[in-house]
Short mmCIF file of C-alpha atoms and ligand atoms in Angstrom, two decimals:
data_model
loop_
_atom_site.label_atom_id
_atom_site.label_comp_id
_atom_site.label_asym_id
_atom_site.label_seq_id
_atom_site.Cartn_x
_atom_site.Cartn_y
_atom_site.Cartn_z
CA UNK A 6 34.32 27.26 109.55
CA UNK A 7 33.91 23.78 108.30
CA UNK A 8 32.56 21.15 110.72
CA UNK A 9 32.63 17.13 110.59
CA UNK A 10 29.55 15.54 112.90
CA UNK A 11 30.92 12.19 113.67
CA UNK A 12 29.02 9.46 114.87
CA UNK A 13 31.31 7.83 118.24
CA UNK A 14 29.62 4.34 118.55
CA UNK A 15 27.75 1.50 116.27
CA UNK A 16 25.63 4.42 114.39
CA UNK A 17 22.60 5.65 115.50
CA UNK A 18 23.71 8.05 117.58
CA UNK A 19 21.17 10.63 116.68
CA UNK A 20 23.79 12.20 114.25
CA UNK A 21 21.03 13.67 111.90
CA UNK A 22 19.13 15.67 114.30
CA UNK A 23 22.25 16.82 115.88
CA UNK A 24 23.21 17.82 111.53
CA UNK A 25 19.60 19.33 111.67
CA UNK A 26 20.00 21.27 114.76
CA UNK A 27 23.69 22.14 113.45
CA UNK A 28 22.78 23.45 109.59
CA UNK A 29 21.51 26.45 110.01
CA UNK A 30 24.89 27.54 110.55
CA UNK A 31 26.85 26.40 107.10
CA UNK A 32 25.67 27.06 103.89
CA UNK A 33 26.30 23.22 102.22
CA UNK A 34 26.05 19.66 103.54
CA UNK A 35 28.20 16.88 102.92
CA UNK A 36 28.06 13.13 103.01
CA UNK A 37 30.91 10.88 102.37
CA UNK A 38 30.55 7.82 102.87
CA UNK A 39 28.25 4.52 102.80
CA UNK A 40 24.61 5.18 101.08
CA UNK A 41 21.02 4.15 101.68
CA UNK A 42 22.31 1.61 104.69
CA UNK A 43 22.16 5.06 106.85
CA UNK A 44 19.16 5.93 108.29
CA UNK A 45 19.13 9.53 109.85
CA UNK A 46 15.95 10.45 111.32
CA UNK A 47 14.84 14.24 111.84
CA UNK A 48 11.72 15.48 113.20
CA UNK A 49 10.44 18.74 111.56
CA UNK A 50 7.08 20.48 112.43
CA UNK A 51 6.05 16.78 114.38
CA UNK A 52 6.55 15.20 111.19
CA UNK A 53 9.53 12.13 111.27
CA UNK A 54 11.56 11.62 108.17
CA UNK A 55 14.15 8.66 107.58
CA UNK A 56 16.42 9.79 105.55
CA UNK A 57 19.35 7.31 103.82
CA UNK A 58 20.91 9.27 101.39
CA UNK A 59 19.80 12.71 101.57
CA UNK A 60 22.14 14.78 104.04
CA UNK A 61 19.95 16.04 106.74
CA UNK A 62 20.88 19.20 107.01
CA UNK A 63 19.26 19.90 103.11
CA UNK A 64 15.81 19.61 104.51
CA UNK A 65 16.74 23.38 106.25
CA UNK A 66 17.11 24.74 102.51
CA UNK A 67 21.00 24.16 102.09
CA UNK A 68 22.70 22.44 99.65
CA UNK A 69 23.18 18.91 100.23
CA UNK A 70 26.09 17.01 98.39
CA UNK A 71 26.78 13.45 98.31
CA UNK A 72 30.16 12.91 97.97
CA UNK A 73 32.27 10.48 95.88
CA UNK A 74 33.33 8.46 98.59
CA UNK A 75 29.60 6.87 98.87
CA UNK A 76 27.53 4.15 96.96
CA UNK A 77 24.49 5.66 95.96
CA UNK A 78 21.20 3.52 95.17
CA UNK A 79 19.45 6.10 92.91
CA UNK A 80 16.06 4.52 93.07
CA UNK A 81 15.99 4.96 96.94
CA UNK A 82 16.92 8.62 96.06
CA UNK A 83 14.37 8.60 93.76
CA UNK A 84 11.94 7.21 96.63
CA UNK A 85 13.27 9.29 99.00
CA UNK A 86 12.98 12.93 97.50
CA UNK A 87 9.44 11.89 96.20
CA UNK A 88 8.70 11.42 100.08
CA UNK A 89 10.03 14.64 100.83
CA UNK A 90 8.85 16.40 97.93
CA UNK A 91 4.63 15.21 99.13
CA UNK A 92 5.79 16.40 102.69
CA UNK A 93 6.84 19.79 100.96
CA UNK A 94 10.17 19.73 100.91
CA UNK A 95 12.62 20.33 97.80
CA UNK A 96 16.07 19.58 99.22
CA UNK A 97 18.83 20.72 96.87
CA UNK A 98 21.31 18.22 95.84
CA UNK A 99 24.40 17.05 93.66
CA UNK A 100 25.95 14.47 93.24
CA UNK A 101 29.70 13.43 92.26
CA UNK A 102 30.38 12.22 89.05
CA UNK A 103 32.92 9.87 90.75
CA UNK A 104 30.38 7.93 93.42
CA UNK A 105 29.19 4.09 92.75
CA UNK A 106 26.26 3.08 91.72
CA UNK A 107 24.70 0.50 93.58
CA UNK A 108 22.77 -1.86 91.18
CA UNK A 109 20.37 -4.96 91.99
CA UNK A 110 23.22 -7.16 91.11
CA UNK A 111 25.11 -5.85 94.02
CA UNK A 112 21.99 -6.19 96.39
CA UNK A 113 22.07 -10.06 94.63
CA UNK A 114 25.88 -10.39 95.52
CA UNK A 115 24.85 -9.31 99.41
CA UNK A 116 22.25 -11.61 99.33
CA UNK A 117 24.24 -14.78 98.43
CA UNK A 118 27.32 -13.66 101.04
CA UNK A 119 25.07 -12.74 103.53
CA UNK A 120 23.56 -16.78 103.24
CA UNK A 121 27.25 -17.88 103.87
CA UNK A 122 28.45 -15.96 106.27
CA UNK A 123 26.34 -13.72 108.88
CA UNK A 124 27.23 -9.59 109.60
CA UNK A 125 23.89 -8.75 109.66
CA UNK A 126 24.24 -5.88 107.28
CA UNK A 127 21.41 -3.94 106.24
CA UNK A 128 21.29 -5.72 102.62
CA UNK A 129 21.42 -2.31 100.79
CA UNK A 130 24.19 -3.63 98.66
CA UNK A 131 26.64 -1.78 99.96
CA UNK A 132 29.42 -3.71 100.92
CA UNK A 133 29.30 -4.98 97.51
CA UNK A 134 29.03 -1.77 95.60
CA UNK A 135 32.66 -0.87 97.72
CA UNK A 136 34.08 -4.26 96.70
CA UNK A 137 33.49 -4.00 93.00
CA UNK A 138 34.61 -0.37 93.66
CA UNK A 139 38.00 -1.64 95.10
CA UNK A 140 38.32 -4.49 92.62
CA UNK A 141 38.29 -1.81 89.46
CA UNK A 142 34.92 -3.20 88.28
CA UNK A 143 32.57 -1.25 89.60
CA UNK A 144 29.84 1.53 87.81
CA UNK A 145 30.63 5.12 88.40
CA UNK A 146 27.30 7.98 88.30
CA UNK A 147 29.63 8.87 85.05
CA UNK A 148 29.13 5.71 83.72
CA UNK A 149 25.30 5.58 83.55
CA UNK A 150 25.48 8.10 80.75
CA UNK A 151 26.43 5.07 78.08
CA UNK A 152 24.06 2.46 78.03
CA UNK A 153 26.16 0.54 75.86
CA UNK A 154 29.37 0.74 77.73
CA UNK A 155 27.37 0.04 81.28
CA UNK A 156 25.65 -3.37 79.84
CA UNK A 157 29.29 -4.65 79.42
CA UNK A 158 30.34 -3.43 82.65
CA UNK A 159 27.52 -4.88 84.31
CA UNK A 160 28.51 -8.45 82.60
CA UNK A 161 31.25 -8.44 83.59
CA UNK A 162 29.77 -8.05 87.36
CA UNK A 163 27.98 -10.68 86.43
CA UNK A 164 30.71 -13.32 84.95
CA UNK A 165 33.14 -12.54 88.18
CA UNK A 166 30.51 -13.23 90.71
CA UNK A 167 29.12 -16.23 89.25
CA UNK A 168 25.69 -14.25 89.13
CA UNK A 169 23.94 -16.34 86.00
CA UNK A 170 22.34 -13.26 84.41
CA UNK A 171 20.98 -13.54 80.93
CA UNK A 172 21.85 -11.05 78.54
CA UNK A 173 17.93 -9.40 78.83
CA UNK A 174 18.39 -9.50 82.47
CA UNK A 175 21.96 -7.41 81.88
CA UNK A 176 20.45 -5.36 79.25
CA UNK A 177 16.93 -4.47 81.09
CA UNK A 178 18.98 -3.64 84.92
CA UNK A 179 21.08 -1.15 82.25
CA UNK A 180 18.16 0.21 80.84
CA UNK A 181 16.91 1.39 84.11
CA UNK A 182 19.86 2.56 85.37
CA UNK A 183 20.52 4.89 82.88
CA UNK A 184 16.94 6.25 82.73
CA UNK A 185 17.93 6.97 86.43
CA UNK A 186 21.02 8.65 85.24
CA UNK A 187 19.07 11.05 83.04
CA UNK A 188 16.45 12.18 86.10
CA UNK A 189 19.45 12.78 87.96
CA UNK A 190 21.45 13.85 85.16
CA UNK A 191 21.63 17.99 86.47
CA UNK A 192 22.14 17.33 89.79
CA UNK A 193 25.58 15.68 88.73
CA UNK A 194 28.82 17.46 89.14
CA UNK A 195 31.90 17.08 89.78
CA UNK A 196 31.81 17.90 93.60
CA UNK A 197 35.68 17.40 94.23
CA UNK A 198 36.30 20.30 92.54
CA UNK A 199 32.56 22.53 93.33
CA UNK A 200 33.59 21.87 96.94
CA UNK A 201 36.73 23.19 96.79
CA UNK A 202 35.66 25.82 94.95
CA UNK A 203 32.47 26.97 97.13
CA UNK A 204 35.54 26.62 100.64
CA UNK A 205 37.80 28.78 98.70
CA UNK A 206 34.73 31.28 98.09
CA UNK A 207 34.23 31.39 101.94
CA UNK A 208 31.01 29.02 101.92
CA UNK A 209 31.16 27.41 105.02
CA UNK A 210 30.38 23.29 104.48
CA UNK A 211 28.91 20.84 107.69
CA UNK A 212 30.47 16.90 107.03
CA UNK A 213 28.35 14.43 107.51
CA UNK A 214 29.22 11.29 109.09
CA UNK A 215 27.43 8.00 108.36
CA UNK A 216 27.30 5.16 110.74
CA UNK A 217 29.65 5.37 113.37
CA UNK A 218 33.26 4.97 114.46
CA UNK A 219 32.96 1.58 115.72
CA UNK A 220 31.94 0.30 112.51
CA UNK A 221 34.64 1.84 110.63
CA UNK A 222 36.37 -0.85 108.26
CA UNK A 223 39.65 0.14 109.20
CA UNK A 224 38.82 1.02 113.09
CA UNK A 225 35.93 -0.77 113.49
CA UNK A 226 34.92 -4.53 114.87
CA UNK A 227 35.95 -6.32 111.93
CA UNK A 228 35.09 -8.03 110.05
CA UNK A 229 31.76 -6.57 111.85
CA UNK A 230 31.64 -3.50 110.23
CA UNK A 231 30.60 -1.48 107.40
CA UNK A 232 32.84 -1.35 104.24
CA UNK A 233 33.84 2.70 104.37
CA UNK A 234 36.06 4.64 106.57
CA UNK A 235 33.38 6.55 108.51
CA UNK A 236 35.39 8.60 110.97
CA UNK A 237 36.65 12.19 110.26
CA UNK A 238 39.55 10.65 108.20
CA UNK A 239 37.34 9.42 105.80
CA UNK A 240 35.90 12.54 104.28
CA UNK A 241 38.87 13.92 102.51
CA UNK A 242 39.02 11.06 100.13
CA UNK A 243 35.46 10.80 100.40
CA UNK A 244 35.02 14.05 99.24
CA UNK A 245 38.65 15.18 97.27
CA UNK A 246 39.21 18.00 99.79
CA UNK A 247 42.53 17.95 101.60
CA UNK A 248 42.47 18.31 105.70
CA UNK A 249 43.31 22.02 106.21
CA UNK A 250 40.18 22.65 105.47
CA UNK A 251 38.64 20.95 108.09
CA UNK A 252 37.99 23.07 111.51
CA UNK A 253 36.71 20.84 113.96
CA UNK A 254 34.77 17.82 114.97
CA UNK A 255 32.03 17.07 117.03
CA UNK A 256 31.20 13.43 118.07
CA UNK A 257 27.84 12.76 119.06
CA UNK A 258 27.37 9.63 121.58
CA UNK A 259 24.34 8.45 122.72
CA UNK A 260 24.20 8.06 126.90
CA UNK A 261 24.16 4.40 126.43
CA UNK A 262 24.81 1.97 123.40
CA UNK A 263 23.11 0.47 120.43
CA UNK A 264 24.46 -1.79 117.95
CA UNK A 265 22.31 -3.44 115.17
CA UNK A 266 23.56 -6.59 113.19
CA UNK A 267 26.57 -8.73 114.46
CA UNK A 268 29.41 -8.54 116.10
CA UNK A 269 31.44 -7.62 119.43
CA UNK A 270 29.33 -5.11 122.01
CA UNK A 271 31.11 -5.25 125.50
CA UNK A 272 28.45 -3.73 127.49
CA UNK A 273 25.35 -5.20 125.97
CA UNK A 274 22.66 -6.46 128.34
CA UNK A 275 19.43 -8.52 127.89
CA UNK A 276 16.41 -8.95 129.86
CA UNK A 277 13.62 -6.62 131.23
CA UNK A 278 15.91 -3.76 131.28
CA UNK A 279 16.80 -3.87 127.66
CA UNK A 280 13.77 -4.46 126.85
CA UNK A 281 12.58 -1.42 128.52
CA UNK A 282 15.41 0.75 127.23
CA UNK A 283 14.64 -0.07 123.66
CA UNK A 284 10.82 0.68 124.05
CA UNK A 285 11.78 3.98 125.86
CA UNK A 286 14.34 4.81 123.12
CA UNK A 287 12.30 3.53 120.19
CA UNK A 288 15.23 1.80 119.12
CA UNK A 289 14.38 -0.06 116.09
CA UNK A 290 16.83 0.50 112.85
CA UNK A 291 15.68 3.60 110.83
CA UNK A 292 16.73 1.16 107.85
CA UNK A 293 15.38 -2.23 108.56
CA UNK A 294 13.80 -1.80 111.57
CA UNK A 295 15.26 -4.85 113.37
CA UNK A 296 15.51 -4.17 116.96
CA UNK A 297 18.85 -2.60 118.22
CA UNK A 298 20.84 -4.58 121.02
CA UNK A 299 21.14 -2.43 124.19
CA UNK A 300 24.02 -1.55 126.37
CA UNK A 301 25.25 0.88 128.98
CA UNK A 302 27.58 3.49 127.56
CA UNK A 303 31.18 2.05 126.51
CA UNK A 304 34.02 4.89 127.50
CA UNK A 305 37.01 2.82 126.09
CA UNK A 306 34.52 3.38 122.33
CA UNK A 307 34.42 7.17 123.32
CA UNK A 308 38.34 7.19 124.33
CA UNK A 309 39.26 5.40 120.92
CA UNK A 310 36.42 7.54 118.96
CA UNK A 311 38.15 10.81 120.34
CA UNK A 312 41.41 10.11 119.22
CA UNK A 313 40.42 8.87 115.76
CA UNK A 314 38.29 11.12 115.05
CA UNK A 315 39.85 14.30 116.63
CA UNK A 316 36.70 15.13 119.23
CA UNK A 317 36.70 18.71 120.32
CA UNK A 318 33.71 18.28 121.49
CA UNK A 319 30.89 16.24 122.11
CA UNK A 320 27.10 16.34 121.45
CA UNK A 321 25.55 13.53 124.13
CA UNK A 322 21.91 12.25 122.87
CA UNK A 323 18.82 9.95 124.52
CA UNK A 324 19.91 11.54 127.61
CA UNK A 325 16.21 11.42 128.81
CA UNK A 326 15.85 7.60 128.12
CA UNK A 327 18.15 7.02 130.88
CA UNK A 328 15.94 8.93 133.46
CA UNK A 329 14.15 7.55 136.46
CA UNK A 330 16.73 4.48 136.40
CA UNK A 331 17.95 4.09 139.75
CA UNK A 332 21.37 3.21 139.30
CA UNK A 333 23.18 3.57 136.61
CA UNK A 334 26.44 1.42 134.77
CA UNK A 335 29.40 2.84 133.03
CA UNK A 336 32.16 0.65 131.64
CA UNK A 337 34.88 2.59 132.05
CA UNK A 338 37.71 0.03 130.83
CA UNK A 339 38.07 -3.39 129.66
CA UNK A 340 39.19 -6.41 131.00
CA UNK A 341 40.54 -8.42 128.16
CA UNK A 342 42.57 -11.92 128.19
CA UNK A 343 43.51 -11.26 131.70
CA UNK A 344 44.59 -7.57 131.12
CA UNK A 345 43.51 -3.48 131.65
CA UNK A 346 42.67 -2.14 128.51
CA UNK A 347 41.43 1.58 128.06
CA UNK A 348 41.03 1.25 124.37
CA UNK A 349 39.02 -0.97 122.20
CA UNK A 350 41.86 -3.61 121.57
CA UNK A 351 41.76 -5.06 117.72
CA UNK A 352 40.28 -8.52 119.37
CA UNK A 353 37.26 -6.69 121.16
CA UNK A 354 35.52 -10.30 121.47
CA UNK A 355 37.73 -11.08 124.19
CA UNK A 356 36.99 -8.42 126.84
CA UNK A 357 34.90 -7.75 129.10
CA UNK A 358 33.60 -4.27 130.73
CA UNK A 359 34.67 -3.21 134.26
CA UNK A 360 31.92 -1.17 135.32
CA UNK A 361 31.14 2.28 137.52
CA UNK A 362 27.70 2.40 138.97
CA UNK A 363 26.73 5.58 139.35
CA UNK A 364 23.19 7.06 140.90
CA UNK A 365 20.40 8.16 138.22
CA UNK A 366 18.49 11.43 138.16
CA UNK A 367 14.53 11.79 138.11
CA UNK A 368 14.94 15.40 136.62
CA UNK A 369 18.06 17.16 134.60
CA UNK A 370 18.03 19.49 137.17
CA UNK A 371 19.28 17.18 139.95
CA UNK A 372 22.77 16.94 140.78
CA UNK A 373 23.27 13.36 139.72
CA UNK A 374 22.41 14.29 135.43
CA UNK A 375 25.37 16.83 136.36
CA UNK A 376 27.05 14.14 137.60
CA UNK A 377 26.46 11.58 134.72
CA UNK A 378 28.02 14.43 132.13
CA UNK A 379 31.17 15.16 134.21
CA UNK A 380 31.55 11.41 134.57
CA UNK A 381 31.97 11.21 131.18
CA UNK A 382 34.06 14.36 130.07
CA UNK A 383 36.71 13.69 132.77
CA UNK A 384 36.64 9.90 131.91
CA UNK A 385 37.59 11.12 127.79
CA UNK A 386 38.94 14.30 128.24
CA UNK A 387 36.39 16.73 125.91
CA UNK A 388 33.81 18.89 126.57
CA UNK A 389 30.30 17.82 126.23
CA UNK A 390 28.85 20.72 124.61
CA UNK A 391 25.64 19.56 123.28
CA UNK A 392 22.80 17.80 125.41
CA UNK A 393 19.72 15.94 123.44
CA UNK A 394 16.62 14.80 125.19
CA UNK A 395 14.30 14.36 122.47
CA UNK A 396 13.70 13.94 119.19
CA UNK A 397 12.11 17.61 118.44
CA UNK A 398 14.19 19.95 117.83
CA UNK A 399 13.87 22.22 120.98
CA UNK A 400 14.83 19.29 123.36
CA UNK A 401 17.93 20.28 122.65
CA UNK A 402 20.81 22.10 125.40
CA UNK A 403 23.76 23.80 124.53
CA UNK A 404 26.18 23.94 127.39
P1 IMP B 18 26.22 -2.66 105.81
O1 IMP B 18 26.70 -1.27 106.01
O2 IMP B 18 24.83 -2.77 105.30
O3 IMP B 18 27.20 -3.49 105.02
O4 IMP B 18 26.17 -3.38 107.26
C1 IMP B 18 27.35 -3.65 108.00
C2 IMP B 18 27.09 -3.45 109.48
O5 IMP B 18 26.92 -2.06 109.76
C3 IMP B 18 25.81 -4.12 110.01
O6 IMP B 18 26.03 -4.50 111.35
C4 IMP B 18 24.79 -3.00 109.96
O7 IMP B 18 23.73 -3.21 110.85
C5 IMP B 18 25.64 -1.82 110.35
N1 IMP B 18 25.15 -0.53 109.84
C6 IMP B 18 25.27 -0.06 108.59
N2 IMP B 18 24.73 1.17 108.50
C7 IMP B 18 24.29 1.48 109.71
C8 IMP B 18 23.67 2.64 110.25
O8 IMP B 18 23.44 3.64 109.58
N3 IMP B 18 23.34 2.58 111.58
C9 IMP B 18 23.64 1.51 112.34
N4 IMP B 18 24.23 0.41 111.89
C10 IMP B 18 24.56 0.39 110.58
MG1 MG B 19 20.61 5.33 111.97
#
C-alpha cells in the first residue's frame, strides 16, 4: 500500500513526525516537491533534528528518495547528512537525475525579488530554481556532471536576470557545483523509473508532502505561496509515477493554524493569546526561525484540503497546546464580500471567519477533547484517525 502524508494548512503541520511515526510501515520514502525551504522536525531518542531535504522517514533506516519534482540545494544536503551522520545516523538516499539544482545565483535572484516585492519566503532560492526550471533554463542534477556545459548554462542565468557575474564568479559557482555532483554522484538515479520499478516489485513507498495545501501554487493564496504543487496531485509528476498507484492519503492538520511569511490567514489573532500559543507550541520556523502567526483552526482550509487532496483520513497534531484554554474558536465558514462561503474562495483577502466557540478540556479524557475531534470530523466529513500531543514519538493516539 502506498501512502501520501499531506500537509492541510500553511505547512508546519507536524507532517514529519506524523512520516516518522508512519515509516516503519513502507519500505521507501518519497519527497516531491520544494527543497531545503521545508523544515520537518522529528524527535528521536530526545534528540530534535530539522530536516529540509532529507525525507523523514529515512532516519528509521528506509530508503529515502528525493524526487524530480524538487529543487535540491546540495550543500544543505551536504550540511544536513553531516549533522545526521555526528548524531549517528546514515540515512539512505537517491536522488533523480531530473531534479534542479538550486545554485547561489538563484538564492541572488530571491534576494533582489524579495527587495521589490514582499512574500516572505524562506530565501532558499526556491522559487527561483522553479522559475528557471519553467523558463527551460534551469540546471538539472544531470547537468552537474559537465563542468563545461554548466558554466554556460549558468551564464546564461546570469545574462537573463541581469545578475552582473564575471566570468570567475560563473566559472568558480560551477566549480563547486560539480565537485558537489561527484560526492553525490552514486546516490543519483533515475528514480522515475527505480520507483516504478521497486511498486511493481511489491515495495510499499510513503509520499511525502512538503509545505502544505494552502500554499500550493495552483490552490494556494497566491501569489502567497510556494512555487510547487504540494498537494497529493503533485507527486505523480513530481515523482513520474502515474495515480493508480497511489492508495490513500492522510492529511495532517494542526488543532489550530500557523502561517509564516505573507499573505491571507482568516483566523489569525494577535495579542496575549497568540503570544501564549506560540510559546506553548514553540512555533518558530524550523527554517528561519521567524515566529509563526497564530490562529484558531480554519475548517473551510480543511474542507478545500480534503477535496484536493483526497483525505481519507486525518492525523490532528498540537492537540495538547490547546489545553487548559477555556473556550475555544472554530471558524467554521467564511463571510466574504457580503456572502457564505464554505470554501477558501480564490480572493481569500476578502473574508472573514464566522466562528463556533466551543468549551476547552483540562485533560484528553474529558468529554469536551471528544468534543473538539467530532467537531471537526462532522464539520469535513473524514475520520480523524491519528491524535498528536507531543513532539516524542509516544505522544502519539491512534483512534
Ligand atoms: P518559499 O517556498 O521559500 O518560496 O516561500 C514561499 C512561502 O511559503 C512563504 O510564505 C514561506 O514562509 C512559505 N513556506 C515555504 N516552505 C514552508 C514550510 O516548509 N513551512 C511553512 N511555510 C513554508
Ligand atoms: Mg516546517
Amino acid at each position: 500500500m502506498n501512502v501520501a502524508v499531506i500537509g492541510m494548512q500553511f505547512g508546519d503541520e507536524g507532517k514529519g513526525k506524523i512520516v516518522d511515526y508512519l515509516a516503519s510501515d513502507f519500505d521507501i520514502i518519497a519527497r516531491y516537491c520544494g527543497g531545503s525551504n521545508a523544515g520537518h522536525t522529528v524527535v528521536i531518542e530526545n534528540k530534535k533534528f530539522k530536516l529540509h531535504l532529507v525525507p523523514s522517514g529515512a532516519l528509521r533506516g528506509k530508503i529515502g528518495v528525493l524526487g524530480n519534482g524538487m529543487v535540491i540545494d546540495l550543500q544543505v544536503l551536504r550540511e544536513e547528512l553531516r549533522e545526521l551522520k555526528d548524531a549517528g545516523f546514515e540515512p539512505k538516499i537517491i536522488i533523480s537525475s531530473r531534479a534542479h539544482v538550486v545554485t547561489p545565483l538563484h538564492k541572488e535572484m530571491e534576494a533582489l525579488e524579495e527587495k521589490v516585492r514582499n512574500i516572505g519566503t524562506t530565501r532558499r532560492g526556491i522559487g527561483p530554481a522553479y522559475e528557471t526550471k519553467v523558463k527551460r533554463v534551469g540546471i538539472r542534477i544531470i547537468d552537474l556532471f559537465n563542468q563545461d556545459a554548466l558554466t554556460k548554462k549558468l551564464r546564461l542565468i546570469s545574462t537573463l536576470w541581469h545578475l552582473d557575474k564575471s566570468n570567475e564568479e560563473i566559472e568558480n559557482i560551477a566549480k563547486e557545483l560539480s565537485s558537489l555532483g561527484k560526492e553525490f554522484k552514486e546516490n543519483v538515479k533515475d528514480t522515475e523509473l527505480w520507483l516504478n520499478q521497486a511498486i511493481s516489485a511489491g515495495k510499499s513507498v510513503l509520499f511525502e508532502g512538503a509545505q502544505g495545501t494552502m500554499l500550493d501554487v495552483d490552490f494556494g493564496t497566491y501569489p502567497f505561496v510556494t512555487s510547487s504543487n504540494t498537494n497529493s496531485l503533485g507527486l505523480f509528476p513530481g515523482l513520474g509515477i502515474p495515480p493508480k498507484y497511489l492508495d490513500k492519503v492522510i492529511g495532517v492538520a494542526k488543532a489550530y493554524t500557523t502561517r509564516v511569511g505573507e499573505g491571507p490567514f482568516p483566523t489569525e489573532i494577535h495579542g496575549e493569546l497568540a503570544d501564549m500559543l506560540r510559546n506553548k507550541g514553540n512555533e518558530y520556523g524550523a527554517t528561519t526561525g521567524r515566529p509563526r502567526r497564530i490562529g484558531w483552526l480554519d475548517l473551510p482550509v480543511l474542507r478545500y484540503s480534503k477535496l484536493i487532496n483526497g483525505i481519507e483520513e486525518i492525523a490532528i497534531t498540537k492537540i495538547d497546546v490547546l489545553q487548559n484554554l477555556r473556550e475555544i474558536q472554530v471558524g467554521v465558514k467564511y463571510s466574504c464580500k457580503g456572502e457564505s462561503f464554505e470554501y477558501p474562495p480564490p480572493f481569500l483577502e476578502s473574508c472573514k471567519p464566522v466562528y463556533e466557540s466551543l468549551d476547552g478540556w483540562s485533560s484528553m479524557d474529558d468529554e469536551e477533547f471528544q468534543r473538539y475531534l467530532r467537531f471537526i470530523e462532522e464539520n469535513i466529513s473524514v475520520k480523524i484517525k491519528i491524535v498528536s500531543y507531543g513532539a516524542e514519538r509516544e505522544k502519539t493516539m491512534r483512534l
